[in-house]
PDB file of C-alpha atoms in Angstrom:
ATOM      1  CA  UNK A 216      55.911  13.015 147.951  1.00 43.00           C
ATOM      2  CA  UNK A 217      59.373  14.441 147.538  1.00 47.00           C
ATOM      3  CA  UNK A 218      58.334  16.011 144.383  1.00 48.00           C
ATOM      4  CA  UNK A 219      55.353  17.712 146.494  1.00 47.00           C
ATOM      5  CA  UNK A 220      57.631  18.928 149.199  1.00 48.00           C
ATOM      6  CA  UNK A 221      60.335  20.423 147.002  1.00 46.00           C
ATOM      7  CA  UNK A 222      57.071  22.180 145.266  1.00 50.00           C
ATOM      8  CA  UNK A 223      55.470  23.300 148.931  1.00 48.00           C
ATOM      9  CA  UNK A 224      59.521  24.141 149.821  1.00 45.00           C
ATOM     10  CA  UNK A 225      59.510  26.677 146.650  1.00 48.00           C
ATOM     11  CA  UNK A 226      55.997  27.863 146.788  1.00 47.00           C
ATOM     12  CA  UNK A 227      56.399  28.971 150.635  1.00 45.00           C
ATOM     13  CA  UNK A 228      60.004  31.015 149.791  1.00 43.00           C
ATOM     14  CA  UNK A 229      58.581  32.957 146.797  1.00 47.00           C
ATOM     15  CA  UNK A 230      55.506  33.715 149.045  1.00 46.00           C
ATOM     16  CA  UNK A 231      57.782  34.424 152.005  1.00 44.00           C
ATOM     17  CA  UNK A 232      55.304  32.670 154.165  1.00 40.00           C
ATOM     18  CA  UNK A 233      56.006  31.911 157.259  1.00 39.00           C
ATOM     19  CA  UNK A 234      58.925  30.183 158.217  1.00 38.00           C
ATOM     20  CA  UNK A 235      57.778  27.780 161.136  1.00 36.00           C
ATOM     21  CA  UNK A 236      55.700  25.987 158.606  1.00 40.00           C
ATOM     22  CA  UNK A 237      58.327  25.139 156.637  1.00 38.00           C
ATOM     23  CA  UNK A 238      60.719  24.199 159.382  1.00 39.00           C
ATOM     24  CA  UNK A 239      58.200  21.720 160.259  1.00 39.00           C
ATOM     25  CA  UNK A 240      57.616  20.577 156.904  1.00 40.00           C
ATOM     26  CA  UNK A 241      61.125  19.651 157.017  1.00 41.00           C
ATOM     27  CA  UNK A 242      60.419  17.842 159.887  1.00 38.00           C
ATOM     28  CA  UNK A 243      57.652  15.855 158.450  1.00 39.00           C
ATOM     29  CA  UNK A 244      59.810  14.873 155.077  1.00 40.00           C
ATOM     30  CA  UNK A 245      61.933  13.405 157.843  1.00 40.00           C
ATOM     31  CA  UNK A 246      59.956  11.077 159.835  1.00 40.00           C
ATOM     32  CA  UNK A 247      56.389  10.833 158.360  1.00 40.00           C
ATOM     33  CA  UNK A 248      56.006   7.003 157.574  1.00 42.00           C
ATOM     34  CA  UNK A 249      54.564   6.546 153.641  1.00 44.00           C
ATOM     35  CA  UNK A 250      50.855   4.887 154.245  1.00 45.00           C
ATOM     36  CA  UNK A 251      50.072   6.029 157.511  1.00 42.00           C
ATOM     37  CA  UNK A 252      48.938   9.574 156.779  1.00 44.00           C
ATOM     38  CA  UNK A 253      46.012   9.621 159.139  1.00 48.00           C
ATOM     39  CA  UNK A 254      47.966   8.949 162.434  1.00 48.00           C
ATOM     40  CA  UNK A 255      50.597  11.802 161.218  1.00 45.00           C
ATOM     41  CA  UNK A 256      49.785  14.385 163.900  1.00 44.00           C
ATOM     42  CA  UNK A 257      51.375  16.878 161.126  1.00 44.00           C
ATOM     43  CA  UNK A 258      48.178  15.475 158.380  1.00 46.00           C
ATOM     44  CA  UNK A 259      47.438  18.966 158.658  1.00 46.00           C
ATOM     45  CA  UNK A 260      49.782  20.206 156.675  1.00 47.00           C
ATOM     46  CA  UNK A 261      48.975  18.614 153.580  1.00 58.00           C
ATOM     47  CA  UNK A 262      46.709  21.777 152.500  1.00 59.00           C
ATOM     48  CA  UNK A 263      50.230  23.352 151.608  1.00 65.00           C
ATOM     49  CA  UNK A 264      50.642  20.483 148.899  1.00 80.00           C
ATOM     50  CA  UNK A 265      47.210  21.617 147.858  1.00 84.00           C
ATOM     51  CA  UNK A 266      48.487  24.895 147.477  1.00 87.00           C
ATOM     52  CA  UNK A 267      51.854  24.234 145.746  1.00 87.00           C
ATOM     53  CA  UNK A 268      49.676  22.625 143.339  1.00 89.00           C
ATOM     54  CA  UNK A 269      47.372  25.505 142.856  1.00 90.00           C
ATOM     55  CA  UNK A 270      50.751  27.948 142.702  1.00 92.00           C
ATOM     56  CA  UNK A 271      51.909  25.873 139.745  1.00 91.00           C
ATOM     57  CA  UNK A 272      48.175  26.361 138.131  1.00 93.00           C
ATOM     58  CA  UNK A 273      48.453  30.187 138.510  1.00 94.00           C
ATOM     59  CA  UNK A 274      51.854  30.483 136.922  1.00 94.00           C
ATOM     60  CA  UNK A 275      50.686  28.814 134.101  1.00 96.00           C
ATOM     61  CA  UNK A 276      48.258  30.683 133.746  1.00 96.00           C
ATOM     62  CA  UNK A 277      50.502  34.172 134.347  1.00 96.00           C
ATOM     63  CA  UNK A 278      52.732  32.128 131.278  1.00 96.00           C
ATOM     64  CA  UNK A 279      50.322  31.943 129.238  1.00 96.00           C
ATOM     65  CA  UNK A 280      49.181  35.300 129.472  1.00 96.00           C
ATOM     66  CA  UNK A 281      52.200  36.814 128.421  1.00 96.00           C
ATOM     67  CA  UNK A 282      53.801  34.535 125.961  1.00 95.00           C
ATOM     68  CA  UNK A 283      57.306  34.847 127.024  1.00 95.00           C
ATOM     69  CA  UNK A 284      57.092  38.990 125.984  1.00 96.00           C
ATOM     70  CA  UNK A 285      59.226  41.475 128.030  1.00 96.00           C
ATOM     71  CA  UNK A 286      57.665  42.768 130.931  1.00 96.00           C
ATOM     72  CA  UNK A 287      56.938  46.688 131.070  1.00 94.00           C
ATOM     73  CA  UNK A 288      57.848  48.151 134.454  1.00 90.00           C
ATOM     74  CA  UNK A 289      55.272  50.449 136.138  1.00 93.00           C
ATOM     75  CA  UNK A 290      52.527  49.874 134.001  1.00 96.00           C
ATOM     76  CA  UNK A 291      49.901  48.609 136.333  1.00 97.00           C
ATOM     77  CA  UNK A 292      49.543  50.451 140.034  1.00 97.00           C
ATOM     78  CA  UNK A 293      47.647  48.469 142.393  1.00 97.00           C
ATOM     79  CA  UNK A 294      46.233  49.020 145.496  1.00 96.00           C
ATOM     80  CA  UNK A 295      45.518  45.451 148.190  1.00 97.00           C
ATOM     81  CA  UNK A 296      45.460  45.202 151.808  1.00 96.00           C
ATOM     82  CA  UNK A 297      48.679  44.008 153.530  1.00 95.00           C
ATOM     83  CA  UNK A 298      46.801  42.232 155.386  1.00 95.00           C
ATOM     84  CA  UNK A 299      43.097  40.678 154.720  1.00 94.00           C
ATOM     85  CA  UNK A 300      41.373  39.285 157.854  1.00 92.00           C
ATOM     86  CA  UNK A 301      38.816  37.684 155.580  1.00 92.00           C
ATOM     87  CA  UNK A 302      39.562  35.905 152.598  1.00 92.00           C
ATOM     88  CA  UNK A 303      35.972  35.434 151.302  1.00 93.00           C
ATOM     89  CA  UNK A 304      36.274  39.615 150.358  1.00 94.00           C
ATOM     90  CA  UNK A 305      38.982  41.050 149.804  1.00 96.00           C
ATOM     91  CA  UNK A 306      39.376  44.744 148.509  1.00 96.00           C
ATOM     92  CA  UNK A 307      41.675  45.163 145.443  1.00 97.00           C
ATOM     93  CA  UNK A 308      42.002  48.058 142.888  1.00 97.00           C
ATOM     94  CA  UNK A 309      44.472  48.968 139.631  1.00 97.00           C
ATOM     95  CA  UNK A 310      44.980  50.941 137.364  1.00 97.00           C
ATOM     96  CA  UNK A 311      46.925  51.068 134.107  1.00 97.00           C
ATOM     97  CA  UNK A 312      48.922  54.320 133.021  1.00 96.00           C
ATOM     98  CA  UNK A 313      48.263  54.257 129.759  1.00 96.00           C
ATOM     99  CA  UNK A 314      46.903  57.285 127.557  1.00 95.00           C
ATOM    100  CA  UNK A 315      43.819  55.202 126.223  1.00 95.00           C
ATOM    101  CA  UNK A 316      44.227  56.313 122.567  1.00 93.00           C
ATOM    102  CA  UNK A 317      44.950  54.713 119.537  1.00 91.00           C
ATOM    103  CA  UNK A 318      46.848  51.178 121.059  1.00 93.00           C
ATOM    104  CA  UNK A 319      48.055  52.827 124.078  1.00 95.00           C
ATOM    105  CA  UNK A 320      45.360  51.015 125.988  1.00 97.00           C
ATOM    106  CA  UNK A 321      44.622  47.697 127.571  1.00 97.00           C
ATOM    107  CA  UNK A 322      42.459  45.234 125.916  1.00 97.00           C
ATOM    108  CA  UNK A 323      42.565  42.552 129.025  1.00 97.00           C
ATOM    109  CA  UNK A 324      43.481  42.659 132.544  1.00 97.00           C
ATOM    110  CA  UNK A 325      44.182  39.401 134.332  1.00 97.00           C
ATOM    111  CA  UNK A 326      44.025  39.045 138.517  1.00 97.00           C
ATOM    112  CA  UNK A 327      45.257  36.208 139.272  1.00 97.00           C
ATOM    113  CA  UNK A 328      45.301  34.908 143.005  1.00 95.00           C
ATOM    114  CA  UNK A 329      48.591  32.765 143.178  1.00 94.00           C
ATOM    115  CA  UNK A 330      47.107  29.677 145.373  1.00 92.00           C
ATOM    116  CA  UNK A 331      43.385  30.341 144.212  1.00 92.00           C
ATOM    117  CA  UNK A 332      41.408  26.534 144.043  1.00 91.00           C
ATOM    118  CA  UNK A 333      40.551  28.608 140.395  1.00 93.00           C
ATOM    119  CA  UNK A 334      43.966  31.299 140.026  1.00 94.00           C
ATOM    120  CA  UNK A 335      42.211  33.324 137.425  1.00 96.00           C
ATOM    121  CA  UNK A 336      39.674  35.404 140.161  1.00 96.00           C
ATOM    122  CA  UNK A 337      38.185  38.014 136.713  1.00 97.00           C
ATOM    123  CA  UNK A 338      39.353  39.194 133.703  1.00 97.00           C
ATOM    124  CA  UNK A 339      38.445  42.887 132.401  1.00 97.00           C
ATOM    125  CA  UNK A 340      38.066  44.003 129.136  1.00 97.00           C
ATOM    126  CA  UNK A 341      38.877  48.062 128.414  1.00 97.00           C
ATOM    127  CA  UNK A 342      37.874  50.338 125.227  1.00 97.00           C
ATOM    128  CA  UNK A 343      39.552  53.288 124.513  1.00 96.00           C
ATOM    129  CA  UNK A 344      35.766  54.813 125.308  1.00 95.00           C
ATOM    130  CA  UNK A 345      36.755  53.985 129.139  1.00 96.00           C
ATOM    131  CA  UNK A 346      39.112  56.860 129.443  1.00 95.00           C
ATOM    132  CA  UNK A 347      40.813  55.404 132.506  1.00 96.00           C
ATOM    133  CA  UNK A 348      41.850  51.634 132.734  1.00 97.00           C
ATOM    134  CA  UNK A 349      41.262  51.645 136.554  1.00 97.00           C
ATOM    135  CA  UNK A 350      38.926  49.203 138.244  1.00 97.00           C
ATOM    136  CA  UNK A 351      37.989  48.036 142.067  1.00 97.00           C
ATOM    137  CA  UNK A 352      36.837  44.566 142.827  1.00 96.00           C
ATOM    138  CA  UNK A 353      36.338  42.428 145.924  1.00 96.00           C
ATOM    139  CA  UNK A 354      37.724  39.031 145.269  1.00 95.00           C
ATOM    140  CA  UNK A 355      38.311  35.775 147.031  1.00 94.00           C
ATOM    141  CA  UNK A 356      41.644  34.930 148.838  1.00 94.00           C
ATOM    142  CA  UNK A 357      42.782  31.207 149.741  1.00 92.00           C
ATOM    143  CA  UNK A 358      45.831  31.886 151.297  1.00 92.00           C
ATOM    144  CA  UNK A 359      48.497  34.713 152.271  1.00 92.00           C
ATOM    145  CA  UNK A 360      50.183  34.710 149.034  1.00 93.00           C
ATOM    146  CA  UNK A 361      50.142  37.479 145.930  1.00 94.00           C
ATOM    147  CA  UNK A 362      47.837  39.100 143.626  1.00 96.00           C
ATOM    148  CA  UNK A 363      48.815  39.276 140.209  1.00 96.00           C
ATOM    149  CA  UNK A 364      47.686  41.979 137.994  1.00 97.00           C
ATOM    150  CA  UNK A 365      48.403  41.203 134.334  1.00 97.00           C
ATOM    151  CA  UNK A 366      47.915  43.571 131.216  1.00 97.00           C
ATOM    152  CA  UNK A 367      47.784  42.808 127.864  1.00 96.00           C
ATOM    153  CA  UNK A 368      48.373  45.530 125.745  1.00 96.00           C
ATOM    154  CA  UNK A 369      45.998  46.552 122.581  1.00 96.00           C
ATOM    155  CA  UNK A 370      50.093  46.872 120.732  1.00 95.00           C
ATOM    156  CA  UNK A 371      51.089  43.572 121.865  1.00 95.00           C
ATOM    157  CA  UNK A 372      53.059  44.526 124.975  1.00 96.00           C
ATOM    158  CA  UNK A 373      52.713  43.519 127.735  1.00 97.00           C
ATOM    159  CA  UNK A 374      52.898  44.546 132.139  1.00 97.00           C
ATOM    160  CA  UNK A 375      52.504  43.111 135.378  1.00 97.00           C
ATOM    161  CA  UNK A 376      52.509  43.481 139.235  1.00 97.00           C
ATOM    162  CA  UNK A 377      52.319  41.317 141.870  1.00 96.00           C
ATOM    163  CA  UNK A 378      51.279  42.514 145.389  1.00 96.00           C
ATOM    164  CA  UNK A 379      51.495  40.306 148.949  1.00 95.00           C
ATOM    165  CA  UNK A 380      48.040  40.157 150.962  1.00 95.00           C
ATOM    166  CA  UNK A 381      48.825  38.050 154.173  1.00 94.00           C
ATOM    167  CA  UNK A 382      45.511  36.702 154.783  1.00 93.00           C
ATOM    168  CA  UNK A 383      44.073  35.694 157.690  1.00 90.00           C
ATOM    169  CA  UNK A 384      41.419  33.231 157.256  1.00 86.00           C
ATOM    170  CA  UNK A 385      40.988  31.780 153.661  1.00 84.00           C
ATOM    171  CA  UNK A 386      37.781  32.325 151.740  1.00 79.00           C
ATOM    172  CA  UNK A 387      38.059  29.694 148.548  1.00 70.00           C
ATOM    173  CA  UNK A 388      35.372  27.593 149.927  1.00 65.00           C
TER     174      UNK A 388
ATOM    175  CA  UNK B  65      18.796  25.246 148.538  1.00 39.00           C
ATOM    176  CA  UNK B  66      17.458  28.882 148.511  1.00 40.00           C
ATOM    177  CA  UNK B  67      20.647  30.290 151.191  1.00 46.00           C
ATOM    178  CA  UNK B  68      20.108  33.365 149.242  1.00 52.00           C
ATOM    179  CA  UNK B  69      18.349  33.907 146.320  1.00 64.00           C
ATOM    180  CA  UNK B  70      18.026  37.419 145.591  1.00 71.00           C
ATOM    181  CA  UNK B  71      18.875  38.772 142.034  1.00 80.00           C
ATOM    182  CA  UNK B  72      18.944  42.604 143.416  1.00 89.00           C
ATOM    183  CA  UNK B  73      21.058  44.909 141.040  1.00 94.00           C
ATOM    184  CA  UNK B  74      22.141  48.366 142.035  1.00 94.00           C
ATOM    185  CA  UNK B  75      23.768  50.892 139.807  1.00 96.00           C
ATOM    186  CA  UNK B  76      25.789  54.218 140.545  1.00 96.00           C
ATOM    187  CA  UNK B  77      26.514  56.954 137.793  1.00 96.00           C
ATOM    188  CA  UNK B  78      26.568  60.504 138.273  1.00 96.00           C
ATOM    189  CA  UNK B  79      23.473  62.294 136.943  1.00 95.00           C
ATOM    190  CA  UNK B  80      25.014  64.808 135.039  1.00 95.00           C
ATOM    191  CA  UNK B  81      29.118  65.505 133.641  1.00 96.00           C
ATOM    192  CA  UNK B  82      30.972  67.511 131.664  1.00 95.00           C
ATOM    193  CA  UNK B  83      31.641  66.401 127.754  1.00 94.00           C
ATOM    194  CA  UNK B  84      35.204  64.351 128.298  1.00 93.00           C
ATOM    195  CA  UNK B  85      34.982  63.922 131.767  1.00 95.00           C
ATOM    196  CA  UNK B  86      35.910  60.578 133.328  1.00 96.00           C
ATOM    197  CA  UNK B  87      33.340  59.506 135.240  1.00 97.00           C
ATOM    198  CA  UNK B  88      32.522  56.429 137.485  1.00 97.00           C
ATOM    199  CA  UNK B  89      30.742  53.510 137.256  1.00 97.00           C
ATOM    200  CA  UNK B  90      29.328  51.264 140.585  1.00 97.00           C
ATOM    201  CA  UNK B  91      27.411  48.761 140.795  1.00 96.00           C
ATOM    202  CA  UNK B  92      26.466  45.449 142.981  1.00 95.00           C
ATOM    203  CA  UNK B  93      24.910  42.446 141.530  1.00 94.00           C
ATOM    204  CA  UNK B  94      23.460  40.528 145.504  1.00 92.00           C
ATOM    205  CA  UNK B  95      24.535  36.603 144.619  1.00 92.00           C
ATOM    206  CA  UNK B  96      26.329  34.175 146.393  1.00 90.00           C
ATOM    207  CA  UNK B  97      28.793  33.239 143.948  1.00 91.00           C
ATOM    208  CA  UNK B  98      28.468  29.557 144.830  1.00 90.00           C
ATOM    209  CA  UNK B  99      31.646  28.270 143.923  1.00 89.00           C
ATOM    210  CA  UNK B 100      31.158  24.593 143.468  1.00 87.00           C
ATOM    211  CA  UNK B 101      33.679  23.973 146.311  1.00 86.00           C
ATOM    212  CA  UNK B 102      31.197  24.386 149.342  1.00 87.00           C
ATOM    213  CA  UNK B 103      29.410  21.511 151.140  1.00 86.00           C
ATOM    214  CA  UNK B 104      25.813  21.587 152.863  1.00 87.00           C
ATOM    215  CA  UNK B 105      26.922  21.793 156.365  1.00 86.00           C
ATOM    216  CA  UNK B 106      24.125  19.223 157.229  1.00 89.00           C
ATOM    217  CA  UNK B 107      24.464  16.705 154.228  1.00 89.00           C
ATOM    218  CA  UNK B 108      27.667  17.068 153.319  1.00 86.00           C
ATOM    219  CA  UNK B 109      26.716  17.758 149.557  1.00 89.00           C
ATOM    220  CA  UNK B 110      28.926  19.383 147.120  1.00 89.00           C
ATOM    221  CA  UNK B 111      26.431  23.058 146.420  1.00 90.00           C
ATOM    222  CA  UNK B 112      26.813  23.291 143.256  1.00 91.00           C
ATOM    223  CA  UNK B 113      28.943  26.394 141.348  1.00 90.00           C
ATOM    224  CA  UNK B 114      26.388  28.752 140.950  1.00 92.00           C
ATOM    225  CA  UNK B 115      28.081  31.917 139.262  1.00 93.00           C
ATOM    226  CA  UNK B 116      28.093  35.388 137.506  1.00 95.00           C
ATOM    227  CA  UNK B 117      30.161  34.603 134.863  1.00 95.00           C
ATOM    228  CA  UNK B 118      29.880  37.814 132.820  1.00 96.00           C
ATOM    229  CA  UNK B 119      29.390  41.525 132.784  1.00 96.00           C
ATOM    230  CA  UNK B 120      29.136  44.215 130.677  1.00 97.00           C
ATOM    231  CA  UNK B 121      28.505  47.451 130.062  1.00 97.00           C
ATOM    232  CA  UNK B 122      27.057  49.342 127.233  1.00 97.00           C
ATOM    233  CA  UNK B 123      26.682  52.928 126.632  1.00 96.00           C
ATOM    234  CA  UNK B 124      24.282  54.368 124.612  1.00 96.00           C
ATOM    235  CA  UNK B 125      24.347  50.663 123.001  1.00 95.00           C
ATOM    236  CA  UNK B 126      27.884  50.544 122.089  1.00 96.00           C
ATOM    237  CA  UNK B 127      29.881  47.694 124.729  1.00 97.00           C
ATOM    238  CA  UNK B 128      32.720  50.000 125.979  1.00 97.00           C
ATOM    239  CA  UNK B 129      33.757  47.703 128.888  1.00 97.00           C
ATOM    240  CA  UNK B 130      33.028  43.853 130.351  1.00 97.00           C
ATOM    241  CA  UNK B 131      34.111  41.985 132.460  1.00 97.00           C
ATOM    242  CA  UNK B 132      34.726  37.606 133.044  1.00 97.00           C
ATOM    243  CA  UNK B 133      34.208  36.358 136.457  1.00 97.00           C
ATOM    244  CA  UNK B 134      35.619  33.272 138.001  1.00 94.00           C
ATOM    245  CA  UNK B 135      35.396  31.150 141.323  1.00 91.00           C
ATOM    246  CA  UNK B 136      37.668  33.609 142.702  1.00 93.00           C
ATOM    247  CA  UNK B 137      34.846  36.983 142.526  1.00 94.00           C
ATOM    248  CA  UNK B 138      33.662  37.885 146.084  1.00 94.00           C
ATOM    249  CA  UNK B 139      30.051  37.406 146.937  1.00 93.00           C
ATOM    250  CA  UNK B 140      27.772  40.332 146.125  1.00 94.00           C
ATOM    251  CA  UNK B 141      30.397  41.184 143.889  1.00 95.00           C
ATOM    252  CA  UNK B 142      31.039  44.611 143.654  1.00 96.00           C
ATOM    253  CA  UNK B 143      32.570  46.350 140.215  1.00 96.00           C
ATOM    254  CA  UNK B 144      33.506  49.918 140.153  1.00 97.00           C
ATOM    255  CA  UNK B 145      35.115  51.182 136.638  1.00 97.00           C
ATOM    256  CA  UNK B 146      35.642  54.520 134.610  1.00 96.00           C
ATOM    257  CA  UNK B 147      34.192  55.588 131.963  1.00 96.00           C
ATOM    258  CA  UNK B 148      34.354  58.996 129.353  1.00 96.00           C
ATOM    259  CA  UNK B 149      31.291  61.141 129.416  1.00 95.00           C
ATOM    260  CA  UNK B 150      30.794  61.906 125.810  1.00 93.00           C
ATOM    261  CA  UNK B 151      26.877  62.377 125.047  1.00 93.00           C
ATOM    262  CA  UNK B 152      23.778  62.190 126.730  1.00 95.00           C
ATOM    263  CA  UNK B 153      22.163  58.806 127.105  1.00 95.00           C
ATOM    264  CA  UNK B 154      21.832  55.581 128.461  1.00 96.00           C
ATOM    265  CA  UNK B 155      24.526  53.563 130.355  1.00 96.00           C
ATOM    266  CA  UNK B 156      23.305  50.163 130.822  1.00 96.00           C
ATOM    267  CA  UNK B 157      25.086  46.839 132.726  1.00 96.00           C
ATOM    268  CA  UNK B 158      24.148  43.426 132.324  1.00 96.00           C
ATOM    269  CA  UNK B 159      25.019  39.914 134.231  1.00 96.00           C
ATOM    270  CA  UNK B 160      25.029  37.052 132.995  1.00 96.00           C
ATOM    271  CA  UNK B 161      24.704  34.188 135.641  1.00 94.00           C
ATOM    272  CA  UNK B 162      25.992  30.635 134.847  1.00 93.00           C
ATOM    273  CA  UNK B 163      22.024  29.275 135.249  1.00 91.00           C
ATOM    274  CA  UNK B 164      21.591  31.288 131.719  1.00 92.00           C
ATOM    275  CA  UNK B 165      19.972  34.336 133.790  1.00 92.00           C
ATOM    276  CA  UNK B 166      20.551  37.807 132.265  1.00 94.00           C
ATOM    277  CA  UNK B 167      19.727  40.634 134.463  1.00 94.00           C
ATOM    278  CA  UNK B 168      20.197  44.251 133.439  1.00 94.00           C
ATOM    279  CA  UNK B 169      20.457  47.929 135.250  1.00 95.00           C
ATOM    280  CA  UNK B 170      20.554  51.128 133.777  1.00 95.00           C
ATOM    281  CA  UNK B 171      21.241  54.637 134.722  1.00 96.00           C
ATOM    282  CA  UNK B 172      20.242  58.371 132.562  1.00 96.00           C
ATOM    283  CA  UNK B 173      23.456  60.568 132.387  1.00 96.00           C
ATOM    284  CA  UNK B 174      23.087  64.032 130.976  1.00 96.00           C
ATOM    285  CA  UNK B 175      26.718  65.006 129.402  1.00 95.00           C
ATOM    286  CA  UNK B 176      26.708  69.115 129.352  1.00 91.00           C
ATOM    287  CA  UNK B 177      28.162  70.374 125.626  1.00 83.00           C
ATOM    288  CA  UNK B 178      27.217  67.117 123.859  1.00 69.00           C
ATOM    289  CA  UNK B 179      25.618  67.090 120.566  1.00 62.00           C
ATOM    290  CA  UNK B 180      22.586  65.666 121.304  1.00 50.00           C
ATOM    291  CA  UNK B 181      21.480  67.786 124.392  1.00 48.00           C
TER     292      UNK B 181
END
């Protein structure tokens, strides 16, 4: 339980989301009785626990991705809403400044939706015959949190950027 | 537990372009992108994950860009990309749905200045 709440505690600061919740997750670490979960009128927080769980998911999955390599700045420009009324579609687009000759191109982009049920939303796979590295997708939002936009470089290197859609009603069902 | 069954495909290139010109690529695959996750509202059954998981594209035969899809992939999901006009031809993109389904769409581009005009 504790280990849950420090999780939810550190999940809801790097998202900056919204600071009531966590006042009253403080609250319930207080006085919530262990065993009793159904009567707690604050049950319905326990989706955050959910989601600290599915944070942890994404940034292993961000980890694994780029293999403890330095980050490049800049690489990846992406365009999201700052805020997505519905989860179930929401518009996202980037693109990769890279010349797309020889190596200077990337072989795999990751978007990762940081409290995603499943983080990695689609993976896309470039040639140097695409002449841009730029793509638009709709994907699927759980919660206000951030898109991650990975890129793993055809020399090794690699880039990332994270952008914060507040959403309004989650679409992971 | 036909919600939506439709396998319509609909793809977007520009009819004609300049040799070297970027051009770009839409197109919209209609599925529900079933995730697994949803429950029959009447039995409260688990649906089960019912997917695109891949897409590519080919030009003139040669796979210049793809594509993996996960739970997280909108319904009707929609894909736009870039590609370089370089010759004349064929510019083809294929799904391939988690039930084994492969469905395909395919567009004519005429590249002005190519070899094989």
């Amino acid at each position: 339980m504790n280990k849950i709440n420090i999780h939810r505690r550190k999940l809801l600061i790097r998202a900056g989301a919204i600071g009531l919740v966590l006042g009253k997750g403080q609250v319930l670490a207080q006085t919530s009785e262990p065993g009793a979960p159904g009567d707690d009128p604050l049950a319905r927080l326990t989706p955050d626990s959910e989601l600290a769980i599915n944070y942890e998911k994404a940034q292993r999955i961000v980890r694994e991705v780029l293999q403890g390599r330095p980050v490049r700045e800049g690489l990846i420009d992406a365009t999201v809403p700052d805020i997505a009324e519905d989860g179930s579609s929401v518009p996202a687009s980037f693109t990769v400044n890279c010349s797309m000759t020889n190596n200077d191109y990337p072989k795999t982009v990751h978007v990762i939706g940081m409290v995603n049920p499943t983080p990695e939303i689609a993976r896309y796979h470039f040639t140097p015959a695409c002449g841009e590295a730029s793509v638009v997708l709709r994907c699927r939002m759980h919660a206000s949190s951030e898109l991650t936009f990975v890129a793993n470089m055809a020399d090794g290197t690699v880039g990332m950027t994270q952008r914060f859609v507040s959403v309004t009603a989650g679409g992971c069902i | 537990m036909a919600i939506n069954d439709s396998r319509r495909r609909r793809l977007k290139v520009p009819e004609t372009a300049q040799k070297g010109e970027i051009i770009e690529v839409r197109c919209l695959a209609e599925h529900v992108m079933q995730t697994g996750r949803r429950r029959n509202p009447d039995t409260g059954e688990l649906i089960p994950r019912f997917l695109i998981e891949r897409c590519e594209c080919h030009y003139n035969g040669q796979l210049v860009f793809s594509a993996d899809w996960f739970n997280g992939v909108a319904t009707n999901p929609y894909l736009r990309f870039k590609l370089k006009a370089l010759e004349t031809g064929k510019i083809e993109i294929t799904w391939f749905e988690s039930d084994g389904v492969k469905t395909a769409a395919s567009a004519e581009i005429v590249v002005a200045g190519s070899e094989t005009d």
